PDB file of C-alpha atoms in Angstrom:
ATOM      1  CA  TYR G   1      96.096 121.504  84.811  1.00 93.00           C
ATOM      2  CA  ASP G   2      95.301 122.654  81.583  1.00 92.00           C
ATOM      3  CA  GLY G   3      94.648 126.282  80.675  1.00 88.00           C
ATOM      4  CA  ILE G   4      94.446 126.790  84.575  1.00 90.00           C
ATOM      5  CA  SER G   5      96.498 126.553  87.832  1.00 92.00           C
ATOM      6  CA  ASP G   6      96.303 124.933  90.805  1.00 93.00           C
ATOM      7  CA  SER G   7      96.506 128.133  92.501  1.00 94.00           C
ATOM      8  CA  ASP G   8      93.033 129.459  90.861  1.00 90.00           C
ATOM      9  CA  PRO G   9      90.618 129.999  93.440  1.00 88.00           C
ATOM     10  CA  HIS G  10      88.492 127.620  91.817  1.00 87.00           C
ATOM     11  CA  VAL G  11      90.575 124.995  91.874  1.00 91.00           C
ATOM     12  CA  LYS G  12      91.518 125.241  95.416  1.00 94.00           C
ATOM     13  CA  TRP G  13      87.517 125.243  96.217  1.00 93.00           C
ATOM     14  CA  LEU G  14      86.897 121.864  93.437  1.00 94.00           C
ATOM     15  CA  TRP G  15      89.825 120.300  95.960  1.00 96.00           C
ATOM     16  CA  GLU G  16      88.393 121.299  99.246  1.00 97.00           C
ATOM     17  CA  VAL G  17      85.052 120.216  98.100  1.00 96.00           C
ATOM     18  CA  LEU G  18      86.402 116.543  97.243  1.00 97.00           C
ATOM     19  CA  ASP G  19      88.267 116.620 100.794  1.00 97.00           C
ATOM     20  CA  GLU G  20      84.785 117.252 102.472  1.00 98.00           C
ATOM     21  CA  MET G  21      83.404 114.588 100.550  1.00 97.00           C
ATOM     22  CA  ASP G  22      82.261 111.034 101.939  1.00 97.00           C
ATOM     23  CA  GLN G  23      83.038 107.698 100.220  1.00 96.00           C
ATOM     24  CA  GLU G  24      79.636 107.463  98.514  1.00 97.00           C
ATOM     25  CA  GLN G  25      79.857 111.341  97.279  1.00 97.00           C
ATOM     26  CA  ARG G  26      83.606 110.587  95.620  1.00 96.00           C
ATOM     27  CA  ALA G  27      82.337 107.693  94.070  1.00 96.00           C
ATOM     28  CA  LEU G  28      79.329 109.684  92.136  1.00 96.00           C
ATOM     29  CA  PHE G  29      82.137 112.291  91.446  1.00 96.00           C
ATOM     30  CA  LEU G  30      84.425 109.661  89.566  1.00 94.00           C
ATOM     31  CA  GLN G  31      81.397 108.319  87.997  1.00 96.00           C
ATOM     32  CA  PHE G  32      80.381 111.878  86.563  1.00 95.00           C
ATOM     33  CA  VAL G  33      83.988 112.546  85.282  1.00 95.00           C
ATOM     34  CA  TRP G  34      85.003 109.078  84.393  1.00 94.00           C
ATOM     35  CA  ALA G  35      82.170 107.040  83.887  1.00 94.00           C
ATOM     36  CA  ARG G  36      83.440 104.791  86.676  1.00 92.00           C
ATOM     37  CA  SER G  37      82.581 104.459  90.495  1.00 91.00           C
ATOM     38  CA  ARG G  38      86.045 103.432  91.353  1.00 91.00           C
ATOM     39  CA  LEU G  39      89.794 103.775  90.643  1.00 89.00           C
ATOM     40  CA  PRO G  40      91.770 100.661  89.940  1.00 89.00           C
ATOM     41  CA  LEU G  41      93.417  99.023  92.809  1.00 91.00           C
ATOM     42  CA  VAL G  42      96.677  99.135  91.843  1.00 91.00           C
ATOM     43  CA  SER G  43      98.384 102.620  90.353  1.00 86.00           C
ATOM     44  CA  SER G  44      99.816 100.602  87.269  1.00 87.00           C
ATOM     45  CA  LYS G  45      96.592 100.092  86.113  1.00 87.00           C
ATOM     46  CA  MET G  46      95.680 103.835  86.174  1.00 87.00           C
ATOM     47  CA  ILE G  47      96.409 105.019  82.339  1.00 87.00           C
ATOM     48  CA  MET G  48      95.216 108.525  82.421  1.00 88.00           C
ATOM     49  CA  LYS G  49      95.558 111.267  84.624  1.00 90.00           C
ATOM     50  CA  PHE G  50      93.016 113.185  85.974  1.00 92.00           C
ATOM     51  CA  LYS G  51      92.699 116.747  84.426  1.00 95.00           C
ATOM     52  CA  ILE G  52      91.090 120.084  85.501  1.00 94.00           C
ATOM     53  CA  GLN G  53      90.470 122.325  82.505  1.00 92.00           C
ATOM     54  CA  GLY G  54      89.873 125.824  81.790  1.00 86.00           C
ATOM     55  CA  ALA G  55      86.175 127.136  80.690  1.00 81.00           C
ATOM     56  CA  PRO G  56      86.342 128.795  77.450  1.00 78.00           C
ATOM     57  CA  ASP G  57      85.864 132.370  77.701  1.00 78.00           C
ATOM     58  CA  SER G  58      82.030 132.351  77.260  1.00 73.00           C
ATOM     59  CA  VAL G  59      81.354 130.193  79.819  1.00 76.00           C
ATOM     60  CA  ASN G  60      84.247 132.940  82.065  1.00 73.00           C
ATOM     61  CA  ALA G  61      82.094 135.766  81.278  1.00 77.00           C
ATOM     62  CA  LYS G  62      78.738 134.148  82.777  1.00 81.00           C
ATOM     63  CA  PRO G  63      80.139 131.430  85.061  1.00 79.00           C
ATOM     64  CA  ASP G  64      76.857 131.192  86.979  1.00 82.00           C
ATOM     65  CA  ASP G  65      74.599 130.314  83.724  1.00 84.00           C
ATOM     66  CA  HIS G  66      76.982 127.033  83.133  1.00 82.00           C
ATOM     67  CA  LEU G  67      76.922 123.759  84.967  1.00 84.00           C
ATOM     68  CA  PRO G  68      80.364 121.669  84.893  1.00 87.00           C
ATOM     69  CA  LEU G  69      81.214 119.787  81.846  1.00 87.00           C
ATOM     70  CA  ALA G  70      83.075 116.312  82.045  1.00 93.00           C
ATOM     71  CA  HIS G  71      84.836 114.355  79.229  1.00 92.00           C
ATOM     72  CA  THR G  72      84.508 110.832  80.517  1.00 92.00           C
ATOM     73  CA  CYS G  73      86.515 109.656  77.487  1.00 91.00           C
ATOM     74  CA  PHE G  74      89.479 111.570  78.922  1.00 92.00           C
ATOM     75  CA  PHE G  75      89.189 111.677  82.504  1.00 93.00           C
ATOM     76  CA  SER G  76      88.569 115.713  82.764  1.00 93.00           C
ATOM     77  CA  ILE G  77      86.328 118.261  84.169  1.00 92.00           C
TER      78      ILE G  77
END
């Protein structure tokens, strides 16, 4: 986590939604945040950890006016 906490409501919501997704939806989520549809087969090949970042204050002021932003180079949302 970067600039947020795992106890923040929107973070809890994200994990709940990911838990409810089927495998195809999870592959699409990975494609969005990592530009790949699958994780490596072995954990030693996982060189980058998934990061959930806080939004800038300008987004926090009107969150419904913005879509999620992902940085595929950094495996983050």
